[in-house]
Coordinates of C-alpha atoms in Angstrom, one line a residue:
M1262 CA 0.0 0.0 0.0
S1263 CA 1.6 3.3 -1.1
E1264 CA 0.8 6.8 0.3
L1265 CA -2.8 7.7 1.0
C1266 CA -4.5 11.0 1.4
A1267 CA -6.3 11.2 4.7
I1268 CA -8.5 13.8 6.5
G1269 CA -8.0 14.0 10.2
L1270 CA -10.7 15.3 12.5
M1271 CA -10.0 16.4 16.1
S1272 CA -12.4 17.9 18.7
G1273 CA -10.2 18.2 21.8
T1274 CA -10.6 18.8 25.5
S1275 CA -11.0 22.5 25.0
M1276 CA -14.3 21.7 23.3
D1277 CA -14.1 24.8 21.1
G1278 CA -14.8 23.2 17.8
I1279 CA -13.6 20.8 15.1
D1280 CA -10.1 20.9 13.6
L1281 CA -9.7 19.4 10.2
A1282 CA -6.5 18.7 8.3
V1283 CA -5.5 16.7 5.2
L1284 CA -2.3 14.7 5.0
R1285 CA -0.6 12.5 2.5
T1286 CA 1.4 9.7 4.1
D1287 CA 2.6 6.1 4.0
G1288 CA 1.9 6.0 7.8
E1289 CA 5.6 5.8 8.4
N1290 CA 8.3 8.3 7.4
A1291 CA 6.7 10.0 4.4
V1292 CA 4.6 13.0 5.6
E1293 CA 3.3 15.7 3.3
R1294 CA 1.1 18.2 5.2
G1295 CA -1.8 19.8 3.4
P1296 CA -4.4 22.5 4.1
S1297 CA -6.4 22.7 7.4
F1298 CA -9.7 24.1 8.5
F1299 CA -11.6 24.9 11.7
V1300 CA -15.3 24.9 12.5
P1301 CA -16.1 26.5 15.9
Y1302 CA -18.8 25.3 18.2
E1303 CA -21.2 28.0 19.3
A1304 CA -21.4 28.7 23.0
A1305 CA -24.7 26.8 23.5
F1306 CA -23.3 23.6 22.0
R1307 CA -20.2 23.9 24.0
R1308 CA -22.4 24.1 27.1
R1309 CA -24.3 21.0 26.0
I1310 CA -21.0 19.1 25.7
E1311 CA -20.0 20.3 29.2
A1312 CA -23.4 19.0 30.5
G1313 CA -22.5 15.7 28.7
L1314 CA -19.4 15.4 30.8
E1315 CA -21.7 15.2 33.8
D1316 CA -23.8 12.5 32.2
A1317 CA -20.7 10.6 31.3
K1318 CA -19.8 10.2 35.0
R1319 CA -22.5 7.6 35.1
I1320 CA -20.9 5.4 32.5
D1321 CA -19.6 2.0 33.6
K1322 CA -19.3 0.4 30.2
R1323 CA -17.9 2.0 27.0
D1324 CA -21.2 1.5 25.0
E1325 CA -23.4 3.2 27.6
R1326 CA -24.9 6.6 26.7
P1327 CA -26.9 7.9 29.7
G1328 CA -28.8 11.1 29.7
D1329 CA -28.3 13.2 26.6
L1330 CA -25.2 11.4 25.4
A1331 CA -26.8 9.3 22.6
A1332 CA -28.4 12.4 21.0
L1333 CA -25.2 14.4 21.6
E1334 CA -23.1 11.7 19.9
R1335 CA -25.3 11.8 16.8
N1336 CA -25.2 15.6 16.8
I1337 CA -21.5 15.7 17.1
T1338 CA -21.1 13.2 14.3
L1339 CA -23.4 15.1 12.0
R1340 CA -21.5 18.3 12.7
H1341 CA -18.3 16.5 11.8
A1342 CA -19.9 15.3 8.6
E1343 CA -20.9 18.9 7.7
A1344 CA -17.4 20.1 8.5
V1345 CA -15.9 17.4 6.2
A1346 CA -18.3 18.4 3.4
T1347 CA -17.4 22.1 3.7
F1348 CA -13.6 21.3 3.8
R1349 CA -13.8 19.0 0.8
A1350 CA -15.7 21.6 -1.2
K1351 CA -12.9 24.0 -0.5
L1352 CA -10.4 21.5 -1.7
R1353 CA -12.4 20.3 -4.7
D1354 CA -10.4 22.1 -7.4
D1355 CA -7.0 21.4 -5.8
A1356 CA -5.2 18.8 -7.9
R1357 CA -3.1 17.6 -5.0
W1358 CA -5.7 17.6 -2.2
G1359 CA -9.1 17.4 -3.9
R1360 CA -9.4 13.6 -3.6
S1361 CA -9.2 11.9 -0.2
D1362 CA -9.0 8.2 0.6
L1363 CA -10.1 8.0 4.2
I1364 CA -10.9 9.8 7.4
G1365 CA -9.3 9.6 10.9
F1366 CA -12.1 10.4 13.4
H1367 CA -11.2 11.2 17.0
G1368 CA -14.6 12.1 18.3
Q1369 CA -15.3 14.0 21.6
T1370 CA -13.8 12.6 24.8
V1371 CA -16.3 12.8 27.6
L1372 CA -14.7 10.3 30.0
H1373 CA -11.2 9.0 30.5
R1374 CA -10.5 6.7 33.4
P1375 CA -7.2 4.9 32.6
H1376 CA -7.0 3.3 36.1
V1377 CA -10.0 1.2 35.2
G1378 CA -9.4 0.8 31.5
L1379 CA -12.3 3.0 30.5
T1380 CA -12.3 5.8 27.8
V1381 CA -15.3 7.1 25.9
Q1382 CA -15.1 9.3 22.8
L1383 CA -18.5 10.3 21.4
G1384 CA -18.5 9.7 17.6
D1385 CA -20.4 7.3 15.4
G1386 CA -17.9 6.0 12.8
P1387 CA -20.5 4.2 10.6
L1388 CA -22.7 7.2 10.5
L1389 CA -19.9 9.5 9.5
A1390 CA -18.8 7.0 6.8
G1391 CA -22.3 6.9 5.4
K1392 CA -22.6 10.7 5.4
T1393 CA -19.2 11.4 3.8
G1394 CA -18.9 8.4 1.5
L1395 CA -15.4 7.7 2.8
P1396 CA -14.0 4.9 5.0
V1397 CA -13.6 6.1 8.6
V1398 CA -11.1 4.9 11.1
Y1399 CA -12.4 5.6 14.6
D1400 CA -12.2 4.5 18.3
M1401 CA -8.4 4.4 18.1
R1402 CA -7.8 4.4 21.9
A1403 CA -9.6 1.3 23.0
N1404 CA -7.2 -1.4 21.8
D1405 CA -4.3 0.2 23.7
M1406 CA -6.3 -0.1 26.9
V1407 CA -7.0 -3.8 26.1
H1408 CA -3.3 -4.3 26.0
G1409 CA -2.7 -2.5 29.4
G1410 CA -2.2 1.0 28.1
Q1411 CA -3.5 4.3 29.3
G1412 CA -5.3 5.0 26.0
A1413 CA -3.4 8.3 25.7
P1414 CA -1.5 10.1 24.4
L1415 CA -1.8 8.8 20.8
V1416 CA -0.1 11.7 18.9
P1417 CA 3.5 10.6 19.7
A1418 CA 3.8 8.4 16.7
Y1419 CA 3.1 11.4 14.5
H1420 CA 5.4 13.7 16.5
A1421 CA 8.3 11.2 16.0
A1422 CA 7.7 11.2 12.2
L1423 CA 7.6 15.0 12.2
A1424 CA 10.7 15.5 14.3
R1425 CA 12.8 13.3 12.0
A1426 CA 11.6 15.2 9.0
L1427 CA 11.8 18.9 10.2
P1428 CA 14.7 21.0 9.1
A1429 CA 14.3 23.0 12.3
V1430 CA 15.4 20.0 14.4
A1431 CA 19.1 20.3 14.3
S1432 CA 19.8 18.0 17.2
F1433 CA 18.1 15.5 19.5
P1434 CA 16.4 14.9 21.8
V1435 CA 13.5 17.1 21.0
V1436 CA 10.2 17.4 22.9
F1437 CA 6.8 18.3 21.3
V1438 CA 4.5 20.1 23.7
N1439 CA 0.8 20.0 22.9
I1440 CA -1.2 22.5 25.1
G1441 CA -4.9 21.8 24.7
G1442 CA -7.3 21.5 27.6
I1443 CA -4.8 19.1 29.0
S1444 CA -1.1 19.3 28.1
N1445 CA 1.0 16.4 26.9
I1446 CA 4.6 16.0 25.7
T1447 CA 6.4 13.7 23.3
F1448 CA 10.1 13.1 23.8
V1449 CA 11.7 12.1 20.6
P1450 CA 15.2 10.6 20.8
E1451 CA 17.5 10.4 17.8
K1452 CA 16.8 6.7 17.6
G1453 CA 14.2 4.5 19.2
D1454 CA 10.6 4.8 20.2
P1455 CA 9.2 8.1 21.6
V1456 CA 8.4 8.7 25.3
A1457 CA 5.1 10.5 26.1
F1458 CA 2.7 11.3 28.8
D1459 CA 0.2 14.0 30.0
T1460 CA 1.9 16.7 32.0
G1461 CA -1.1 18.4 33.7
P1462 CA -3.7 21.0 33.0
G1463 CA -3.2 23.1 29.9
N1464 CA -6.0 25.5 29.0
A1465 CA -8.9 23.7 30.8
L1466 CA -8.5 25.4 34.2
I1467 CA -7.9 28.8 32.7
D1468 CA -11.0 28.5 30.5
R1469 CA -13.1 27.3 33.4
W1470 CA -11.8 30.1 35.6
V1471 CA -12.4 33.0 33.2
Q1472 CA -15.8 31.6 32.2
R1473 CA -16.9 31.3 35.8
E1474 CA -15.4 34.5 37.1
G1475 CA -15.5 36.7 34.0
G1476 CA -18.3 35.3 31.9
V1477 CA -16.0 34.8 28.8
P1478 CA -15.2 31.4 27.3
F1479 CA -11.4 31.8 27.3
D1480 CA -8.6 34.3 28.0
A1481 CA -7.9 35.5 24.4
G1482 CA -4.2 36.3 24.0
G1483 CA -3.8 36.2 27.7
A1484 CA -5.3 39.6 28.0
I1485 CA -7.0 39.0 31.4
A1486 CA -3.8 37.4 32.8
S1487 CA -1.8 40.4 31.7
E1488 CA -3.5 42.4 34.4
G1489 CA -2.7 39.9 37.2
G1490 CA 0.1 38.4 39.1
V1491 CA 1.2 34.9 40.0
S1492 CA 0.2 33.5 43.4
R1493 CA 3.2 31.2 44.3
P1494 CA 1.3 29.4 47.1
V1495 CA -1.5 28.5 44.7
V1496 CA 1.0 27.3 42.1
E1497 CA 2.8 25.2 44.7
R1498 CA -0.5 23.6 45.9
Y1499 CA -1.2 22.5 42.4
L1500 CA 2.3 21.1 41.8
E1501 CA 2.3 19.2 45.1
K1502 CA -0.5 16.9 43.8
S1503 CA 0.4 13.3 43.6
F1504 CA 0.0 13.2 39.8
F1505 CA 3.3 15.1 39.3
K1506 CA 5.2 12.5 41.3
L1507 CA 4.1 9.7 39.0
P1508 CA 6.5 8.6 36.2
G1509 CA 5.1 8.2 32.7
P1510 CA 3.2 6.8 31.0
K1511 CA 0.2 8.6 32.6
S1512 CA -2.9 10.4 31.4
L1513 CA -5.6 12.7 32.7
D1514 CA -9.3 13.3 32.4
R1515 CA -10.3 16.9 31.9
N1516 CA -11.9 16.9 35.4
D1517 CA -8.9 15.5 37.4
F1518 CA -7.9 19.0 38.3
T1519 CA -10.3 21.5 39.7
L1520 CA -10.4 25.2 40.6
A1521 CA -10.4 24.5 44.3
E1522 CA -6.8 25.7 44.9
A1523 CA -7.5 29.1 43.2
E1524 CA -10.8 29.9 44.9
D1525 CA -9.7 33.1 46.8
L1526 CA -7.9 34.8 43.8
A1527 CA -9.2 37.8 41.8
L1528 CA -10.1 37.2 38.2
A1529 CA -6.8 38.4 36.6
D1530 CA -4.6 36.9 39.3
G1531 CA -6.3 33.5 38.8
A1532 CA -5.8 33.6 35.1
R1533 CA -2.2 34.5 35.4
T1534 CA -1.6 31.9 38.2
L1535 CA -3.2 29.1 36.3
A1536 CA -1.1 30.0 33.2
A1537 CA 2.0 29.6 35.5
V1538 CA 0.6 26.2 36.6
S1539 CA 0.3 25.0 33.0
A1540 CA 3.9 26.0 32.2
E1541 CA 5.5 24.8 35.4
A1542 CA 3.7 21.4 35.1
I1543 CA 5.3 21.0 31.7
L1544 CA 8.7 21.9 33.0
K1545 CA 8.3 19.6 35.9
S1546 CA 7.9 16.7 33.5
V1547 CA 11.7 16.9 32.6
K1548 CA 12.6 14.8 35.7
H1549 CA 10.6 11.9 34.2
L1550 CA 12.4 12.0 30.8
P1551 CA 15.4 9.9 29.8
Q1552 CA 17.4 13.1 29.0
S1553 CA 16.8 16.8 29.3
P1554 CA 15.6 18.0 25.9
K1555 CA 17.5 20.6 23.8
L1556 CA 14.5 21.9 21.9
W1557 CA 10.8 22.3 22.9
I1558 CA 8.3 22.7 20.0
V1559 CA 5.0 24.1 21.3
C1560 CA 1.7 23.2 19.5
G1561 CA -2.0 23.5 20.5
G1562 CA -4.1 26.5 21.5
G1563 CA -2.0 27.2 24.6
R1564 CA 0.8 28.5 22.4
K1565 CA -1.3 31.6 21.9
N1566 CA -1.2 32.4 25.6
P1567 CA 2.0 34.5 26.0
H1568 CA 2.2 33.9 29.7
I1569 CA 2.3 30.1 29.4
V1570 CA 4.9 30.4 26.6
G1571 CA 6.9 33.1 28.4
D1572 CA 7.1 31.0 31.6
L1573 CA 8.0 28.0 29.6
R1574 CA 10.8 29.8 27.8
E1575 CA 12.2 31.1 31.0
G1576 CA 12.2 27.7 32.6
A1577 CA 13.6 25.9 29.6
A1578 CA 16.4 28.5 29.3
R1579 CA 17.5 27.6 32.9
L1580 CA 17.7 24.0 31.6
G1581 CA 19.8 25.0 28.6
A1582 CA 17.0 24.4 26.1
E1583 CA 15.2 26.5 23.4
V1584 CA 11.5 26.9 23.1
M1585 CA 10.1 27.2 19.5
L1586 CA 6.5 27.8 18.5
A1587 CA 5.1 25.3 16.0
E1588 CA 5.0 28.0 13.2
D1589 CA 8.7 28.8 13.8
A1590 CA 9.4 25.2 13.1
G1591 CA 7.4 25.2 9.9
L1592 CA 4.3 23.7 11.3
D1593 CA 0.7 24.8 11.9
G1594 CA 0.2 24.6 15.6
D1595 CA -3.6 24.6 15.4
A1596 CA -3.7 21.6 12.9
T1597 CA -1.1 19.3 14.4
E1598 CA -3.5 17.1 16.3
A1599 CA -5.9 16.8 13.3
E1600 CA -2.9 15.9 11.1
A1601 CA -2.0 13.3 13.7
W1602 CA -5.4 11.7 13.4
A1603 CA -5.0 11.5 9.6
Y1604 CA -1.6 9.9 10.0
L1605 CA -2.8 7.4 12.7
A1606 CA -5.7 6.4 10.4
V1607 CA -3.3 5.3 7.7
R1608 CA -1.2 3.5 10.3
A1609 CA -4.3 1.7 11.6
L1610 CA -5.3 0.7 8.1
K1611 CA -1.8 -0.8 7.6
G1612 CA -1.8 -2.5 11.0
L1613 CA 1.1 -0.4 12.2
P1614 CA 1.5 0.4 15.9
L1615 CA -0.3 3.5 17.2
T1616 CA 1.1 3.2 20.7
F1617 CA 4.2 2.0 22.5
P1618 CA 5.1 0.9 26.0
A1619 CA 6.9 4.2 26.6
T1620 CA 4.0 6.3 25.4
T1621 CA 0.9 4.7 27.0
G1622 CA 2.2 1.9 29.1
C1623 CA 0.8 -0.9 26.8
R1624 CA 2.5 -4.2 27.2
E1625 CA 3.7 -4.2 23.6
A1626 CA 3.5 -1.9 20.6
V1627 CA -0.1 -2.2 19.3
S1628 CA -2.2 -0.9 16.5
G1629 CA -5.9 -0.1 17.0
G1630 CA -9.0 1.6 15.6
V1631 CA -12.2 0.3 14.0
I1632 CA -12.8 0.8 10.2
A1633 CA -16.3 1.8 9.2
R1634 CA -17.0 1.2 5.5
A1635 CA -18.8 3.9 3.4
D1636 CA -21.2 1.3 2.0
G1637 CA -22.6 0.6 5.4
L1638 CA -21.4 -3.0 5.5
P1639 CA -19.6 -4.2 8.6
G1640 CA -16.1 -2.9 8.9
R1641 CA -13.3 -4.5 10.9
S1642 CA -11.0 -3.7 13.8
A1643 CA -7.7 -2.3 12.5

């Protein structure tokens, strides 16, 4: 099987919308990045997803959909189908990207309990395949858990391929930092498998804080935080939590950290302090890596918060490392995760590993995913 053209779909823990990206790859070392696209969720739908997180707390088995979750799953899937149709229409006249072979579909995570082997992403693969007319690879986390893994993070296989192809990477090891609702890192050595794990809260606590205290969905450009200061006692209370003492592999649910430690802060001080928590949690991860990295490449929405990035730069400099934004490395920091899902879909189709013992804790490198056929006939596990 030669190179395939795949569309990757990602709706992350920030719950702000759907990222789409197209990628041509052999699922191994060949990676050609194409255009990307974003479809935002309106505030009312985001609130519906947040309510779904509460319904999801009642799930004991992966196929359960209590409360509004069944209807929400269908609605999320149909929104993804509409997003794909719009994206493909934009690409229709592009000779290189106008024809796609398959879709990699992440879905919306509403529950992640790695300690009991339970992860739930809302997204109906067969429905999406039927609506788009393309094969869909979905549910890519479950097989990792069957083999003893945490089910996250899955992006490291793509990060490793990128690191070894980027002109900006002059020396190893390099670390990719993805700051979404939750932050995670991928340590890429010059040779061998990547090492990866979640590092702590990314934007999720900041978003919740400014929404609750200021009535806005997120701190755009760190504007609110720019008027505040860092409360060191609050930062230390967060960083003393047991999660940070655990070695990787490890992963988080969006609700594993709360605003309890920040309760007495003013709006701006809380936003600035929680940005410091995000950055220092990432820096604290170095003690769990095989080597101190020489280069940090920052992706995800959190790279747009100058306070997170500034704190990260200062801390990395003390460790003798450079911090580079995704764009400075020749990447699109908003599209990296969607690109990864396209890449992983091709790997899944070929039966190549999606996860490794050093990224999720699985017993052995394993593939995963379920393939839904566009003709509605039963697919297969990848």
